[in-house]
Every structure is written in C-alpha cells, then in structure tokens.
CSV table of C-alpha atoms in Angstrom, one decimal:
chain,number,residue,atom,x,y,z
S,1,GLN,CA,3.6,20.1,-17.9
S,2,VAL,CA,4.6,16.7,-16.5
S,3,GLN,CA,1.9,15.1,-14.0
S,4,LEU,CA,2.9,12.4,-11.8
S,5,VAL,CA,0.9,9.6,-9.8
S,6,GLU,CA,2.7,7.7,-7.0
S,7,SER,CA,0.7,4.8,-5.6
S,8,GLY,CA,1.9,1.4,-4.0
S,9,GLY,CA,2.2,2.9,-0.3
S,10,GLY,CA,1.2,1.2,2.8
S,11,LEU,CA,1.4,-0.2,6.4
S,12,VAL,CA,4.4,-2.9,6.2
S,13,GLN,CA,6.4,-4.5,9.3
S,14,ALA,CA,9.7,-3.9,9.9
S,15,GLY,CA,11.7,-6.0,7.4
S,16,GLY,CA,9.2,-6.0,5.0
S,17,SER,CA,9.1,-4.8,1.4
S,18,LEU,CA,7.3,-2.5,-0.4
S,19,ARG,CA,7.2,-1.3,-4.2
S,20,LEU,CA,6.3,2.1,-5.0
S,21,SER,CA,5.5,3.5,-8.5
S,22,CYS,CA,5.0,6.5,-10.0
S,23,ALA,CA,3.1,7.1,-13.6
S,24,ALA,CA,3.9,10.2,-15.4
S,25,SER,CA,2.0,12.0,-18.3
S,26,GLY,CA,2.7,14.9,-20.4
S,27,ARG,CA,5.9,15.9,-21.7
S,28,THR,CA,8.5,12.9,-22.8
S,29,PHE,CA,9.2,10.8,-19.7
S,30,SER,CA,12.7,9.6,-21.0
S,31,ASN,CA,13.9,13.4,-21.4
S,32,TYR,CA,13.8,13.6,-17.3
S,33,VAL,CA,15.9,12.7,-14.2
S,34,MET,CA,13.5,11.0,-11.9
S,35,GLY,CA,13.6,11.3,-8.2
S,36,TRP,CA,12.0,9.9,-5.1
S,37,PHE,CA,12.3,11.8,-1.7
S,38,ARG,CA,10.4,11.7,1.7
S,39,GLN,CA,9.0,13.6,4.4
S,40,ALA,CA,8.6,12.3,8.0
S,41,PRO,CA,6.2,13.6,10.3
S,42,GLY,CA,8.0,17.3,11.5
S,43,LYS,CA,11.2,16.9,9.3
S,44,GLU,CA,12.5,18.2,6.0
S,45,ARG,CA,11.9,16.3,2.8
S,46,GLU,CA,15.1,14.1,2.1
S,47,PHE,CA,16.5,12.9,-0.8
S,48,VAL,CA,16.2,9.3,-1.6
S,49,SER,CA,17.1,8.0,-4.5
S,50,ALA,CA,17.6,9.7,-8.1
S,51,ILE,CA,18.0,8.1,-11.6
S,52,SER,CA,19.6,10.0,-14.8
S,53,VAL,CA,18.1,9.1,-18.3
S,54,ASN,CA,20.6,6.6,-19.0
S,55,GLY,CA,19.6,4.8,-15.9
S,56,GLY,CA,22.7,6.3,-13.6
S,57,ARG,CA,21.6,5.7,-10.2
S,58,THR,CA,22.1,7.6,-6.8
S,59,TYR,CA,21.1,6.8,-3.0
S,60,ALA,CA,20.9,8.2,0.0
S,61,ASP,CA,23.3,6.3,2.4
S,62,SER,CA,20.0,5.7,4.7
S,63,VAL,CA,19.1,3.5,2.3
S,64,LYS,CA,21.3,1.8,0.2
S,65,GLY,CA,21.4,-1.7,0.0
S,66,ARG,CA,18.0,-1.7,0.8
S,67,PHE,CA,16.0,0.2,-2.0
S,68,THR,CA,16.5,0.3,-5.5
S,69,ILE,CA,15.4,2.6,-8.1
S,70,SER,CA,14.2,1.9,-11.5
S,71,ARG,CA,12.1,3.3,-14.7
S,72,ASP,CA,10.5,1.5,-17.7
S,73,ASN,CA,10.4,4.6,-20.5
S,74,ASP,CA,7.6,2.4,-22.2
S,75,LYS,CA,5.5,2.4,-19.1
S,76,ASN,CA,6.4,6.1,-18.0
S,77,THR,CA,6.9,5.1,-14.7
S,78,VAL,CA,9.4,5.2,-12.2
S,79,TYR,CA,9.8,2.3,-9.6
S,80,LEU,CA,11.3,2.7,-5.6
S,81,GLN,CA,11.5,-1.3,-4.6
S,82,MET,CA,11.9,-1.2,-0.7
S,83,ASN,CA,13.2,-4.0,0.9
S,84,SER,CA,14.0,-4.5,4.5
S,85,LEU,CA,12.2,-1.8,6.0
S,86,LYS,CA,12.6,-0.2,9.1
S,87,PRO,CA,10.4,2.2,11.3
S,88,GLU,CA,12.5,5.0,10.3
S,89,ASP,CA,11.7,4.7,6.5
S,90,THR,CA,8.0,5.8,7.5
S,91,ALA,CA,7.4,9.0,5.8
S,92,VAL,CA,5.3,10.1,2.6
S,93,TYR,CA,7.2,9.5,-0.4
S,94,TYR,CA,7.2,12.1,-3.1
S,95,CYS,CA,8.4,11.4,-6.6
S,96,GLY,CA,10.1,14.4,-8.6
S,97,ALA,CA,10.9,14.9,-12.3
S,98,SER,CA,14.2,17.2,-13.2
S,99,ALA,CA,16.4,18.5,-16.2
S,100,TYR,CA,18.9,17.9,-14.2
S,101,TYR,CA,20.7,15.4,-12.6
S,102,SER,CA,20.3,16.3,-8.7
S,103,VAL,CA,19.5,15.3,-5.4
S,104,ARG,CA,18.5,18.9,-4.3
S,105,GLN,CA,14.8,18.9,-4.4
S,106,TYR,CA,14.9,22.7,-5.4
S,107,ASN,CA,16.2,21.4,-9.1
S,108,TYR,CA,12.9,19.2,-9.7
S,109,ASP,CA,10.1,20.7,-11.4
S,110,TYR,CA,7.6,18.2,-11.2
S,111,TRP,CA,6.2,16.9,-8.1
S,112,GLY,CA,3.4,13.8,-7.2
S,113,GLN,CA,0.9,13.9,-4.7
S,114,GLY,CA,2.8,11.7,-2.5
S,115,THR,CA,2.2,7.9,-1.3
S,116,GLN,CA,2.5,7.4,2.7
S,117,VAL,CA,4.5,4.7,4.0
S,118,THR,CA,4.4,3.8,7.6
S,119,VAL,CA,6.6,0.5,9.0
S,120,SER,CA,5.8,-0.7,12.5
S,121,SER,CA,8.3,-2.0,14.5
C-alpha cells in the first residue's frame, strides 16, 4: 500500500503561482511513477503531468510551459509548481502512484484525497 497526502492548494489570482506537494508513505516511493490529475466541477478527472522513476516528464498541452513536476525521493514527495495560473486551472488536484508510466488514470493504483486550487480572474 502507498498512502498519499496532497497539500499546497488555495485561492490565488490569475497570473499567480502555487506549489502543490504530495507526500507518500508505505512502499518504496522511488519505484513508482507519480502523476498529477485534476477534476473541475462537472468535468471528468484529467491528466496534468507525470514523472517517471528516472525523472522523465510528461505534461498536458494545457499546462506546458506553466507547470513543472518534480520529485524528491529522499523526502518521498512529488511537487507540482504551477505558474501563470488561469481561472480554467481551477479544480481539485490529485496525485497518484502507478507501477507504469501512463497518462491514464486507470493505471494509477493509489490516490490522495485531493487539494483544491481556485484561481480568481
């Protein structure tokens, strides 16, 4: 089992920045692909970014150039630095852990409880 706890969400004005954190416990963090997904009201959960065990990164087109994913295996934590935030980034952000490198949420076995990000215009 892997337990994931997100933090760092909040209310920010458009153009601002936030850094989300996801702390993991349980099985060896460094063995897992870590991903960030988000779900806006009335919409399905969508892929945001993923980072492989070797540090390879993938981003959704909607966040490329604005968001950066990183991981610290010593701290068992994955981060999502979000810059130039837009109102359409408003959502609950979830981190997930997967044994496979994937942008599909069904490949992620473990999830956190989510953290709310609200971007005002």
